Amino acid sequence: VTLSGLPEQYNSSQEYNITLANDSPVGKDVIQGGFRIIISDGEIVGDDWQLLDNGYTHTSEINDRRVWNAVWVAPEETDQLATFIIHGNAVNGDNSPTGDEWNSQSLAIPGPDYTGDSSAPELSNSPTNSDLAVGGLAIALITGLAILAVRD
């Protein structure tokens, strides 16, 4: 998955034409794929794009393709680091995850007055600390319930 059209450094409130492409060998059908983009700053405007759970995603009207166009409106503040986390999926249309593919990309675009680390966000498929904590609590709870059940 690739997001193109972003500058190396954004200008305040400028509009940038962006293209999200999900190139994949997965066979194409009526339903071909989708995406989710989480940005830290700015706004994305695209036909049949929707803001859902703090991220932009496709609607059913545009899941019949693997290339999408939109406009990113850069933030007004010039001292920000705009980050993008992009997830794309290519589907074969059989209504199951078998044979489908997921890919991700992360980008960081600094404003002209940004002074700091301009690294793109790290992508990871490994569990976060909160995932591990919740999992640990669940295991402890199940173990405790098992001990109580054996005692009775």
PDB file of C-alpha atoms in Angstrom:
ATOM      1  CA  VAL A   1       0.000   0.000   0.000  1.00  0.00           C
ATOM      2  CA  THR A   2       1.353   3.434  -0.867  1.00  0.00           C
ATOM      3  CA  LEU A   3       0.150   6.965  -0.239  1.00  0.00           C
ATOM      4  CA  SER A   4       1.600   9.421  -2.746  1.00  0.00           C
ATOM      5  CA  GLY A   5       1.263  13.151  -3.327  1.00  0.00           C
ATOM      6  CA  LEU A   6       2.419  14.317   0.090  1.00  0.00           C
ATOM      7  CA  PRO A   7       5.179  16.923   0.272  1.00  0.00           C
ATOM      8  CA  GLU A   8       8.456  16.496   2.138  1.00  0.00           C
ATOM      9  CA  GLN A   9       7.362  19.492   4.235  1.00  0.00           C
ATOM     10  CA  TYR A  10       3.831  20.897   4.332  1.00  0.00           C
ATOM     11  CA  ASN A  11       2.708  24.501   4.039  1.00  0.00           C
ATOM     12  CA  SER A  12       0.046  25.851   6.395  1.00  0.00           C
ATOM     13  CA  SER A  13      -3.498  24.930   5.280  1.00  0.00           C
ATOM     14  CA  GLN A  14      -2.338  23.950   1.792  1.00  0.00           C
ATOM     15  CA  GLU A  15      -4.297  21.300  -0.086  1.00  0.00           C
ATOM     16  CA  TYR A  16      -2.383  18.341  -1.505  1.00  0.00           C
ATOM     17  CA  ASN A  17      -3.837  15.866  -4.008  1.00  0.00           C
ATOM     18  CA  ILE A  18      -3.092  12.405  -2.669  1.00  0.00           C
ATOM     19  CA  THR A  19      -3.452   8.928  -4.148  1.00  0.00           C
ATOM     20  CA  LEU A  20      -3.738   5.750  -2.121  1.00  0.00           C
ATOM     21  CA  ALA A  21      -2.854   2.641  -4.110  1.00  0.00           C
ATOM     22  CA  ASN A  22      -2.956  -0.972  -3.040  1.00  0.00           C
ATOM     23  CA  ASP A  23      -1.050  -2.962  -5.652  1.00  0.00           C
ATOM     24  CA  SER A  24      -1.609  -6.664  -5.116  1.00  0.00           C
ATOM     25  CA  PRO A  25      -1.641  -9.952  -7.031  1.00  0.00           C
ATOM     26  CA  VAL A  26      -4.877 -10.947  -5.246  1.00  0.00           C
ATOM     27  CA  GLY A  27      -7.525 -11.687  -7.856  1.00  0.00           C
ATOM     28  CA  LYS A  28     -10.032  -8.920  -8.529  1.00  0.00           C
ATOM     29  CA  ASP A  29     -13.794  -9.224  -8.181  1.00  0.00           C
ATOM     30  CA  VAL A  30     -16.651  -6.756  -7.716  1.00  0.00           C
ATOM     31  CA  ILE A  31     -15.326  -5.997  -4.229  1.00  0.00           C
ATOM     32  CA  GLN A  32     -11.577  -5.414  -4.506  1.00  0.00           C
ATOM     33  CA  GLY A  33     -10.394  -3.855  -1.265  1.00  0.00           C
ATOM     34  CA  GLY A  34     -10.362  -1.038   1.204  1.00  0.00           C
ATOM     35  CA  PHE A  35      -8.260   1.136   3.463  1.00  0.00           C
ATOM     36  CA  ARG A  36      -7.940   2.916   6.776  1.00  0.00           C
ATOM     37  CA  ILE A  37      -5.813   6.022   7.322  1.00  0.00           C
ATOM     38  CA  ILE A  38      -5.150   7.519  10.738  1.00  0.00           C
ATOM     39  CA  ILE A  39      -3.653  11.011  10.680  1.00  0.00           C
ATOM     40  CA  SER A  40      -2.446  13.167  13.531  1.00  0.00           C
ATOM     41  CA  ASP A  41      -2.995  16.561  11.904  1.00  0.00           C
ATOM     42  CA  GLY A  42      -4.898  18.019   9.005  1.00  0.00           C
ATOM     43  CA  GLU A  43      -7.952  16.668   7.268  1.00  0.00           C
ATOM     44  CA  ILE A  44      -8.645  14.345   4.342  1.00  0.00           C
ATOM     45  CA  VAL A  45     -11.477  15.072   1.925  1.00  0.00           C
ATOM     46  CA  GLY A  46     -12.455  12.503  -0.700  1.00  0.00           C
ATOM     47  CA  ASP A  47     -15.563  11.339  -2.519  1.00  0.00           C
ATOM     48  CA  ASP A  48     -17.141   8.528  -0.493  1.00  0.00           C
ATOM     49  CA  TRP A  49     -14.372   8.644   2.132  1.00  0.00           C
ATOM     50  CA  GLN A  50     -15.685   8.653   5.683  1.00  0.00           C
ATOM     51  CA  LEU A  51     -14.308   9.543   9.093  1.00  0.00           C
ATOM     52  CA  LEU A  52     -14.953   6.564  11.354  1.00  0.00           C
ATOM     53  CA  ASP A  53     -13.465   5.929  14.816  1.00  0.00           C
ATOM     54  CA  ASN A  54     -10.835   8.678  14.402  1.00  0.00           C
ATOM     55  CA  GLY A  55      -9.630   7.366  11.049  1.00  0.00           C
ATOM     56  CA  TYR A  56     -10.548   7.709   7.399  1.00  0.00           C
ATOM     57  CA  THR A  57     -11.882   4.712   5.533  1.00  0.00           C
ATOM     58  CA  HIS A  58     -13.719   3.732   2.364  1.00  0.00           C
ATOM     59  CA  THR A  59     -17.438   3.261   1.986  1.00  0.00           C
ATOM     60  CA  SER A  60     -19.117   0.403   0.122  1.00  0.00           C
ATOM     61  CA  GLU A  61     -19.466   2.749  -2.864  1.00  0.00           C
ATOM     62  CA  ILE A  62     -15.698   2.740  -3.430  1.00  0.00           C
ATOM     63  CA  ASN A  63     -14.577  -0.768  -2.412  1.00  0.00           C
ATOM     64  CA  ASP A  64     -14.705  -1.790  -6.077  1.00  0.00           C
ATOM     65  CA  ARG A  65     -11.150  -0.543  -6.713  1.00  0.00           C
ATOM     66  CA  ARG A  66      -7.621  -0.479  -5.364  1.00  0.00           C
ATOM     67  CA  VAL A  67      -6.733   3.139  -6.118  1.00  0.00           C
ATOM     68  CA  TRP A  68      -8.394   6.077  -4.354  1.00  0.00           C
ATOM     69  CA  ASN A  69      -7.898   9.833  -4.714  1.00  0.00           C
ATOM     70  CA  ALA A  70      -8.497  12.546  -2.143  1.00  0.00           C
ATOM     71  CA  VAL A  71      -7.159  15.856  -0.844  1.00  0.00           C
ATOM     72  CA  TRP A  72      -5.159  16.277   2.344  1.00  0.00           C
ATOM     73  CA  VAL A  73      -5.597  19.717   3.886  1.00  0.00           C
ATOM     74  CA  ALA A  74      -2.461  20.426   5.902  1.00  0.00           C
ATOM     75  CA  PRO A  75      -2.792  21.797   9.436  1.00  0.00           C
ATOM     76  CA  GLU A  76      -2.800  25.543   9.967  1.00  0.00           C
ATOM     77  CA  GLU A  77      -0.063  25.288  12.617  1.00  0.00           C
ATOM     78  CA  THR A  78       3.408  25.172  11.067  1.00  0.00           C
ATOM     79  CA  ASP A  79       5.191  23.595  14.037  1.00  0.00           C
ATOM     80  CA  GLN A  80       3.486  20.189  13.844  1.00  0.00           C
ATOM     81  CA  LEU A  81       4.579  16.765  12.617  1.00  0.00           C
ATOM     82  CA  ALA A  82       1.698  15.302  10.638  1.00  0.00           C
ATOM     83  CA  THR A  83       1.807  11.521  10.862  1.00  0.00           C
ATOM     84  CA  PHE A  84      -0.025   9.040   8.677  1.00  0.00           C
ATOM     85  CA  ILE A  85      -0.659   5.370   9.391  1.00  0.00           C
ATOM     86  CA  ILE A  86      -2.097   3.674   6.338  1.00  0.00           C
ATOM     87  CA  HIS A  87      -3.600   0.184   6.174  1.00  0.00           C
ATOM     88  CA  GLY A  88      -4.801  -1.280   2.902  1.00  0.00           C
ATOM     89  CA  ASN A  89      -6.383  -4.576   2.043  1.00  0.00           C
ATOM     90  CA  ALA A  90      -6.836  -6.341  -1.257  1.00  0.00           C
ATOM     91  CA  VAL A  91      -9.673  -8.835  -1.300  1.00  0.00           C
ATOM     92  CA  ASN A  92     -10.699 -11.515  -3.750  1.00  0.00           C
ATOM     93  CA  GLY A  93     -14.431 -10.987  -3.177  1.00  0.00           C
ATOM     94  CA  ASP A  94     -15.278 -14.407  -1.722  1.00  0.00           C
ATOM     95  CA  ASN A  95     -16.440 -12.860   1.581  1.00  0.00           C
ATOM     96  CA  SER A  96     -13.777 -14.653   3.612  1.00  0.00           C
ATOM     97  CA  PRO A  97     -10.251 -13.625   4.651  1.00  0.00           C
ATOM     98  CA  THR A  98      -8.747 -16.588   2.770  1.00  0.00           C
ATOM     99  CA  GLY A  99      -6.515 -15.323  -0.026  1.00  0.00           C
ATOM    100  CA  ASP A 100      -6.828 -11.649   0.989  1.00  0.00           C
ATOM    101  CA  GLU A 101      -3.815  -9.447   1.760  1.00  0.00           C
ATOM    102  CA  TRP A 102      -3.146  -6.608   4.228  1.00  0.00           C
ATOM    103  CA  ASN A 103      -0.317  -4.083   4.000  1.00  0.00           C
ATOM    104  CA  SER A 104       0.627  -0.983   5.969  1.00  0.00           C
ATOM    105  CA  GLN A 105       2.738   2.133   5.571  1.00  0.00           C
ATOM    106  CA  SER A 106       3.573   5.004   7.899  1.00  0.00           C
ATOM    107  CA  LEU A 107       4.709   8.506   6.986  1.00  0.00           C
ATOM    108  CA  ALA A 108       5.643  11.728   8.770  1.00  0.00           C
ATOM    109  CA  ILE A 109       5.437  15.175   7.182  1.00  0.00           C
ATOM    110  CA  PRO A 110       6.867  18.104   9.190  1.00  0.00           C
ATOM    111  CA  GLY A 111       5.702  21.676   9.053  1.00  0.00           C
ATOM    112  CA  PRO A 112       8.342  24.317   8.272  1.00  0.00           C
ATOM    113  CA  ASP A 113       8.695  25.317  11.945  1.00  0.00           C
ATOM    114  CA  TYR A 114       8.722  21.783  13.387  1.00  0.00           C
ATOM    115  CA  THR A 115      11.782  21.036  15.524  1.00  0.00           C
ATOM    116  CA  GLY A 116      11.973  17.464  16.666  1.00  0.00           C
ATOM    117  CA  ASP A 117      12.231  13.882  15.566  1.00  0.00           C
ATOM    118  CA  SER A 118      10.539  13.519  12.202  1.00  0.00           C
ATOM    119  CA  SER A 119      10.529   9.722  12.114  1.00  0.00           C
ATOM    120  CA  ALA A 120       7.440   7.987  10.814  1.00  0.00           C
ATOM    121  CA  PRO A 121       5.386   6.080  13.415  1.00  0.00           C
ATOM    122  CA  GLU A 122       6.570   2.532  13.957  1.00  0.00           C
ATOM    123  CA  LEU A 123       4.279  -0.160  12.617  1.00  0.00           C
ATOM    124  CA  SER A 124       4.019  -3.359  14.577  1.00  0.00           C
ATOM    125  CA  ASN A 125       1.937  -6.500  14.529  1.00  0.00           C
ATOM    126  CA  SER A 126       3.118  -7.427  18.004  1.00  0.00           C
ATOM    127  CA  PRO A 127       0.920  -6.834  21.045  1.00  0.00           C
ATOM    128  CA  THR A 128       1.147  -3.494  22.828  1.00  0.00           C
ATOM    129  CA  ASN A 129       1.833  -3.185  26.562  1.00  0.00           C
ATOM    130  CA  SER A 130      -1.874  -2.625  27.199  1.00  0.00           C
ATOM    131  CA  ASP A 131      -2.703  -5.753  25.166  1.00  0.00           C
ATOM    132  CA  LEU A 132      -0.262  -7.729  27.319  1.00  0.00           C
ATOM    133  CA  ALA A 133      -1.670  -6.245  30.539  1.00  0.00           C
ATOM    134  CA  VAL A 134      -5.265  -7.110  29.598  1.00  0.00           C
ATOM    135  CA  GLY A 135      -4.170 -10.608  28.553  1.00  0.00           C
ATOM    136  CA  GLY A 136      -2.308 -11.078  31.839  1.00  0.00           C
ATOM    137  CA  LEU A 137      -5.320  -9.967  33.863  1.00  0.00           C
ATOM    138  CA  ALA A 138      -7.584 -12.308  31.913  1.00  0.00           C
ATOM    139  CA  ILE A 139      -5.256 -15.245  32.556  1.00  0.00           C
ATOM    140  CA  ALA A 140      -5.057 -14.377  36.278  1.00  0.00           C
ATOM    141  CA  LEU A 141      -8.861 -14.140  36.485  1.00  0.00           C
ATOM    142  CA  ILE A 142      -9.384 -17.466  34.736  1.00  0.00           C
ATOM    143  CA  THR A 143      -6.759 -19.131  36.946  1.00  0.00           C
ATOM    144  CA  GLY A 144      -8.433 -17.714  40.072  1.00  0.00           C
ATOM    145  CA  LEU A 145     -11.847 -18.927  38.944  1.00  0.00           C
ATOM    146  CA  ALA A 146     -10.425 -22.382  38.188  1.00  0.00           C
ATOM    147  CA  ILE A 147      -8.893 -22.597  41.667  1.00  0.00           C
ATOM    148  CA  LEU A 148     -12.213 -21.589  43.253  1.00  0.00           C
ATOM    149  CA  ALA A 149     -14.081 -24.147  41.164  1.00  0.00           C
ATOM    150  CA  VAL A 150     -11.693 -26.947  42.216  1.00  0.00           C
ATOM    151  CA  ARG A 151     -12.031 -26.010  45.910  1.00  0.00           C
ATOM    152  CA  ASP A 152     -15.809 -26.281  45.775  1.00  0.00           C
TER     153      ASP A 152
END
